[in-house]
Coordinates of C-alpha atoms and ligand atoms in Angstrom, one line a residue:
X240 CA -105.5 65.3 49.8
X241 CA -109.3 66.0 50.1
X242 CA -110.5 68.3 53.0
X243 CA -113.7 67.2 54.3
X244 CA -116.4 69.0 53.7
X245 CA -118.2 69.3 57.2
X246 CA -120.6 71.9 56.1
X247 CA -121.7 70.2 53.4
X248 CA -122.5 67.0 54.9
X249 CA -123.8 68.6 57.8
X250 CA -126.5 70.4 55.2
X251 CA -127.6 67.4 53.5
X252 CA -128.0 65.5 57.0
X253 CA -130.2 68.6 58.2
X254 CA -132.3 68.6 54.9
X255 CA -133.0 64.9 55.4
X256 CA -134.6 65.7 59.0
X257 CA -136.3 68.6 58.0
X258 CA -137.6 66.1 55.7
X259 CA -139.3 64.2 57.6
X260 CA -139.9 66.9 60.4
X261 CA -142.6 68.1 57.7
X262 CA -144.0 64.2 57.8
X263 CA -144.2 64.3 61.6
X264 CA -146.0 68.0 61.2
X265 CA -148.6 66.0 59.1
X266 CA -149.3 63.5 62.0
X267 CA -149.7 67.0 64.4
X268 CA -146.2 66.4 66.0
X269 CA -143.4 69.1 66.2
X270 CA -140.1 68.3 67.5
X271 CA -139.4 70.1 70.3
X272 CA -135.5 70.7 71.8
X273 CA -135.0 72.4 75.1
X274 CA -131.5 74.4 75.7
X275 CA -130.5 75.5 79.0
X276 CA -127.5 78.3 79.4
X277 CA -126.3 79.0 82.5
X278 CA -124.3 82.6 82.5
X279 CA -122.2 84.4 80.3
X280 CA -119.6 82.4 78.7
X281 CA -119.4 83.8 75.2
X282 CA -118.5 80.6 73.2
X283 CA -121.1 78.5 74.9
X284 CA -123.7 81.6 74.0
X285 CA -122.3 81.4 70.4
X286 CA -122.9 77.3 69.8
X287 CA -126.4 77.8 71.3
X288 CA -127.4 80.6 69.1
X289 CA -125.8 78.1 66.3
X290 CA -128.3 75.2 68.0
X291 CA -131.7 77.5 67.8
X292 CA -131.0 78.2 64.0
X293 CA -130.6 74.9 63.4
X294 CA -133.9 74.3 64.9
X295 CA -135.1 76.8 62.7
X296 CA -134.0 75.5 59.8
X297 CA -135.0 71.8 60.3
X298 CA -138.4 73.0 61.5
X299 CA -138.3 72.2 65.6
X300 CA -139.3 74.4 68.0
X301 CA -136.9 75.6 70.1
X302 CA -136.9 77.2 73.7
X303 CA -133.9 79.0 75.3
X304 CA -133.6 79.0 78.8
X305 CA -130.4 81.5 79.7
X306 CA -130.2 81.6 83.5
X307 CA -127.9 84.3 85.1
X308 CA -124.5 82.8 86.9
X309 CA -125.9 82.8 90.3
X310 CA -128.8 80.6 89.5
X311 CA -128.5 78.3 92.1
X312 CA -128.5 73.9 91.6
X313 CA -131.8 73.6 92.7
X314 CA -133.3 76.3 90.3
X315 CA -131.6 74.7 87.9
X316 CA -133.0 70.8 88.6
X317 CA -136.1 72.3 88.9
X318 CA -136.2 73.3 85.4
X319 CA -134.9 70.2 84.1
X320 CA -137.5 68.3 86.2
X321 CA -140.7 70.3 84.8
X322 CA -138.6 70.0 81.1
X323 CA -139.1 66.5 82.1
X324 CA -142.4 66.2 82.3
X325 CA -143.5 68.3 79.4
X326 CA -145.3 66.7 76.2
X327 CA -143.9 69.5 73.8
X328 CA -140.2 68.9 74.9
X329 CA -138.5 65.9 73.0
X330 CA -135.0 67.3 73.8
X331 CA -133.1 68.4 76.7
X332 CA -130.0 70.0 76.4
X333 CA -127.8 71.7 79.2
X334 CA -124.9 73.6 77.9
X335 CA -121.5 73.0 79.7
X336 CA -119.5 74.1 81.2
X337 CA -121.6 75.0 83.8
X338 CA -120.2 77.8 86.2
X339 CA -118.1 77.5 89.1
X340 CA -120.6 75.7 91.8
X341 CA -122.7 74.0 89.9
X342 CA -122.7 70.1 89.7
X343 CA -122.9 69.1 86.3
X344 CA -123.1 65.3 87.0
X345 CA -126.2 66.0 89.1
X346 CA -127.8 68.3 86.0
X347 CA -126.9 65.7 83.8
X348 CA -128.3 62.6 85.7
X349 CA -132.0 64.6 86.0
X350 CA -132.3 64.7 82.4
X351 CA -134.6 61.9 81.6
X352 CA -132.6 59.5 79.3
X353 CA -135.6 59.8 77.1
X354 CA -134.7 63.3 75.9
X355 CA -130.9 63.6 76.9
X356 CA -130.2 64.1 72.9
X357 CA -126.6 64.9 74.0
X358 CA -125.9 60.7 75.6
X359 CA -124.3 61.8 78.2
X360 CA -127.0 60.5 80.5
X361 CA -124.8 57.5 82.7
X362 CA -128.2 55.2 81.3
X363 CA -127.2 56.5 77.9
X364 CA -123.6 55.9 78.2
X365 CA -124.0 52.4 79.3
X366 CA -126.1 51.6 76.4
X367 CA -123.4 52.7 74.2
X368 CA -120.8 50.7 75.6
X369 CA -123.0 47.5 74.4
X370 CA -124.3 49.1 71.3
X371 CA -127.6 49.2 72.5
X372 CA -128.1 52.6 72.4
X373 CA -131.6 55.0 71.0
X374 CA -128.6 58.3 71.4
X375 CA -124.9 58.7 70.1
X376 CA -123.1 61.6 71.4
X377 CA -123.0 64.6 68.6
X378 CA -119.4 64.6 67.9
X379 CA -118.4 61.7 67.9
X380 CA -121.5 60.5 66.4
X381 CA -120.9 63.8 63.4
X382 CA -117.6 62.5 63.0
X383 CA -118.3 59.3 62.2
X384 CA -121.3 60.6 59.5
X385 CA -118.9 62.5 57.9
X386 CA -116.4 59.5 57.5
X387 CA -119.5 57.3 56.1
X388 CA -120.3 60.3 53.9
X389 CA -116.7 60.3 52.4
X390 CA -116.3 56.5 51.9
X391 CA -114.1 56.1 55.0
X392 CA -114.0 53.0 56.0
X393 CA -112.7 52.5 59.8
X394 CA -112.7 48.3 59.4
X395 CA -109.0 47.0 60.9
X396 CA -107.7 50.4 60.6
X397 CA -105.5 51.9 63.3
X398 CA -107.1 54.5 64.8
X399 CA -105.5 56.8 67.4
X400 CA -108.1 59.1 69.4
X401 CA -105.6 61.6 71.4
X402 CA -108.0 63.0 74.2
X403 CA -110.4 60.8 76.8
X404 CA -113.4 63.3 77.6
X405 CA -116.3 61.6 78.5
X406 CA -117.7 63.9 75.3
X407 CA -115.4 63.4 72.6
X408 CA -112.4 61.4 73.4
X409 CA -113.7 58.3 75.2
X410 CA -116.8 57.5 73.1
X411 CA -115.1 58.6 69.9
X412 CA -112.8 55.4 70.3
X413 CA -116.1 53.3 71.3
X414 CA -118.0 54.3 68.1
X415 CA -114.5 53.8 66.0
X416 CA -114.2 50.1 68.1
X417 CA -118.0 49.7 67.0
X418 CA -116.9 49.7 63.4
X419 CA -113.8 47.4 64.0
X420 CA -111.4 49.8 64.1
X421 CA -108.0 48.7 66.4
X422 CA -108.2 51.8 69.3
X423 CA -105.6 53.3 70.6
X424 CA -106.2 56.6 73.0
X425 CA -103.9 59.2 74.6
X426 CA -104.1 61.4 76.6
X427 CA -101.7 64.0 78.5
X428 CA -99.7 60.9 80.3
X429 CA -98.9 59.3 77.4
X430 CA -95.2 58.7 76.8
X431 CA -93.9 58.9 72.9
X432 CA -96.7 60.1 71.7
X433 CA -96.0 61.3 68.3
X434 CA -94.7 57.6 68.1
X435 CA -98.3 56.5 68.7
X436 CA -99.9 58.7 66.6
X437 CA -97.6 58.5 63.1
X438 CA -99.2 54.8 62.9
X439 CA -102.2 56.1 63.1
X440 CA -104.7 55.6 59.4
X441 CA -106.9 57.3 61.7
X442 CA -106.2 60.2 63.7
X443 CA -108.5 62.3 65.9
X444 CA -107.8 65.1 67.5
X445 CA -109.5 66.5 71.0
X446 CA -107.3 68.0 72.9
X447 CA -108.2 71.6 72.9
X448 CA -104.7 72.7 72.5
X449 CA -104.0 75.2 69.2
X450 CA -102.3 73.6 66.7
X451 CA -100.9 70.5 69.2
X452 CA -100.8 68.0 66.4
X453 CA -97.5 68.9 64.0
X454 CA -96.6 67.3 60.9
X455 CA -94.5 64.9 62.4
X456 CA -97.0 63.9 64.5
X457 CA -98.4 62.2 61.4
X458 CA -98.0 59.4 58.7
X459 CA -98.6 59.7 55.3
X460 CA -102.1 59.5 54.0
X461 CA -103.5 59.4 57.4
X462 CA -107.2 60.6 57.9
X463 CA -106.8 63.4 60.6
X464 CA -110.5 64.5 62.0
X465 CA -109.8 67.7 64.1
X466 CA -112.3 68.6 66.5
X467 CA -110.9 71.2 68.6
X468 CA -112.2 74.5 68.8
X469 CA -109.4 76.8 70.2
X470 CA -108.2 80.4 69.9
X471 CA -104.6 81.2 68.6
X472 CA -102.7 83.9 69.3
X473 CA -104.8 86.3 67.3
X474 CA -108.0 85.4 68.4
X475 CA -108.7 83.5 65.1
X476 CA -111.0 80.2 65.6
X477 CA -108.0 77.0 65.2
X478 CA -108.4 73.4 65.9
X479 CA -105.6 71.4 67.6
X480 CA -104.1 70.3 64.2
X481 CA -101.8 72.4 62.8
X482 CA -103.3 72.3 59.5
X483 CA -101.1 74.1 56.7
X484 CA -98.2 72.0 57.9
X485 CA -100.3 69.0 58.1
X486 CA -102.8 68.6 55.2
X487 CA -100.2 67.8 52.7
X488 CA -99.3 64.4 54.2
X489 CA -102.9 63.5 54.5
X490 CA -104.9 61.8 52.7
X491 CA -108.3 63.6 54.6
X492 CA -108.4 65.7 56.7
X493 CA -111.0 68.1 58.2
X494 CA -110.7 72.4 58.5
X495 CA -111.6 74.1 61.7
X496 CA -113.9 75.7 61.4
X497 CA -116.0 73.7 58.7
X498 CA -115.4 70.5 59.7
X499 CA -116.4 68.5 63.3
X500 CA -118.4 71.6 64.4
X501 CA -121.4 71.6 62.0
X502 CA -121.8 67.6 62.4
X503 CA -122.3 68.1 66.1
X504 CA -125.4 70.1 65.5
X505 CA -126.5 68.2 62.5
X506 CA -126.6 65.2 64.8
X507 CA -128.0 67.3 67.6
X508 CA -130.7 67.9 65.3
X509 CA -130.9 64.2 64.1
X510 CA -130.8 63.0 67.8
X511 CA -134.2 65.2 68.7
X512 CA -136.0 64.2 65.6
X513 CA -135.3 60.7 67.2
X514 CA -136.6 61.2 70.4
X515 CA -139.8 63.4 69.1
X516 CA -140.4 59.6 67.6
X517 CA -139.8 57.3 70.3
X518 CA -141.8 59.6 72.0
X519 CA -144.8 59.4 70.3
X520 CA -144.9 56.2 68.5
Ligands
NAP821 P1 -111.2 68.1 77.6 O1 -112.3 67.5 78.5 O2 -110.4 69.2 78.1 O3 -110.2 66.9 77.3 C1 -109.0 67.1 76.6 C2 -108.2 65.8 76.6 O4 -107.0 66.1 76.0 C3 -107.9 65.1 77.9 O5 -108.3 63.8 77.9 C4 -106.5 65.4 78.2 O6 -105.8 64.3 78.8 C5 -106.0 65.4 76.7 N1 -104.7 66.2 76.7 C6 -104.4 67.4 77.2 N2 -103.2 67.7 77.0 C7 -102.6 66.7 76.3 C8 -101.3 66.4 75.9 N3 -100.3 67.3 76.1 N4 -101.1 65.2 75.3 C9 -102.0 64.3 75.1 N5 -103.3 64.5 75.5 C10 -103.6 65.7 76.1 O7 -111.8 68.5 76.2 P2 -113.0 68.0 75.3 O8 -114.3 68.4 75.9 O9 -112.8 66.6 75.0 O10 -112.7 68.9 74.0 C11 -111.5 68.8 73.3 C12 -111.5 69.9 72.2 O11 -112.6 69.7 71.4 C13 -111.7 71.3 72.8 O12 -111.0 72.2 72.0 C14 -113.2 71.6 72.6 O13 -113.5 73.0 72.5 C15 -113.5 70.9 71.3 N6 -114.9 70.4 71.1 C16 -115.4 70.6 69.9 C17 -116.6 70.2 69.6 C18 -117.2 70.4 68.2 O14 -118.4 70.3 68.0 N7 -116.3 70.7 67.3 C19 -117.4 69.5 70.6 C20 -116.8 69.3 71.8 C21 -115.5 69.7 72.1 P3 -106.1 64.0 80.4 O15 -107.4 63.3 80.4 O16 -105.0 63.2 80.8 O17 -106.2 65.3 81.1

């Protein structure tokens, strides 16, 4: 059993952009990534302070926008328009959830699918579904890198995605259908799941549920990519694999934290480098 090293993929994917960040500097060109936070949520505060030092490191500038909980939709458009139209902004990124009141759809539709580095524009999206696409979304997208970087090949394997966000779930089994892989998703009306998900070679979990997926949930040597990001009952960061039960009868598998996380930015940051250039070239 190997346990995927998500940090350390993630780090070599980051050097390689800060890489050739320096080459754009040469040229007079500096990524630039927007992030918008709206109120006080404490994890989404924690993955955007992750997002700036990852900017930092890979050599973009970075802005913050935190905007209190009563900001109102069309404050908030408002921003995004005049993020829009600025020449120093490559990448716009709104941080969900958003609070109560707030229409995400409507924040995410202003972006301008030039610098919506997070695909979840509906332009984006579409592009994806034909694999003609300049953005991947960052996890999926991460989780994929990571099973490139490992020699994981996803060609006529069955893969089982349990989870159908339009973030994760959804085009997780698009990018896995992208490299032949025979897709199977679940979600919470599934009947028999663990029945679904023991065939799986591939296994990914988003469900947001600690520790949901249990050893008998899974076959032997099965590649199990966890991406959720849950609390257990002492407050200790968990993923929805029950890991100590589970690693043994796998023959990958990723840790929480360590694992998806640190891809998601990675390709955050890849994903801006990428629009700094079709943006200026
Ligand atoms: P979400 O929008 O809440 O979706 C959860 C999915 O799980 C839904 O499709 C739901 O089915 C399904 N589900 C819930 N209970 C189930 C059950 N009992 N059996 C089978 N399926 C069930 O969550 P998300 O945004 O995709 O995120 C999932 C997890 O990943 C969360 O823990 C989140 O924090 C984490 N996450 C991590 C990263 C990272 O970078 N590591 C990035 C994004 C998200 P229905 O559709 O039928 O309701």
């Amino acid at each position: 059993m190997t346990i995927i090293d998500g940090k350390k993929v993630s780090a070599s994917v980051k050097e390689q952009v800060a890489e050739e960040t320096k080459k754009l500097k040469e040229q007079g060109i500096v990524p630039g990534l927007a992030v918008i936070l709206v109120g006080d949520d404490p994890a989404s505060r924690v993955y955007v302070n992750n997002k700036k030092k990852a900017c930092e490191l890979v050599g973009f500038k970075s802005e913050e926008y935190a905007l209190p909980a009563t900001t109102t939709q069309e404050e908030l458009l408002s921003l995004v328009r005049d993020l829009n139209e600025r020449k120093d902004i490559n990448g716009i990124l709104c941080q969900l959830p958003l609070p109560k009141g707030l229409d995400e759809n409507a924040v995410i539709e202003a972006i301008s699918p030039m610098k919506d580095v997070d695909a979840f524009h509906k332009q984006n999206v579409g592009r994806i579904m034909l694999g003609d696409y300049d953005f991947l979304p960052c996890t999926p997208a991460g989780i994929m890198e990571m099973l490139h970087a490992y020699g994981i090949s996803v060609e006529g394997k069955r893969c089982v995605v349990i989870g159908r966000s339009n973030i994760v779930g959804k085009p997780m089994a698009m990018l896995l259908l992208h490299e032949n892989g025979t897709v199977t998703i679940c979600h919470s009306r599934t009947k028999n799941l663990a029945e679904i998900t023991r065939e799986a070679e591939i296994l990914v979990a988003a469900v947001g549920r600690a520790k949901f997926v249990t050893a008998d949930m899974v076959g032997d040597g099965a590649v199990v990519i966890d991406v959720g990001m849950n609390r257990d009952e002492n407050g200790k960061l968990c993923g929805d694999v029950d890991f100590e039960n589970v690693k043994d009868k796998c023959s990958y598998i990723t840790p929480v934290p360590g694992g998806v996380g640190p891809m998601t930015i990675a390709t955050l940051m890849k994903n801006t480098l990428k629009a700094a250039k079709l943006q200026n070239f």
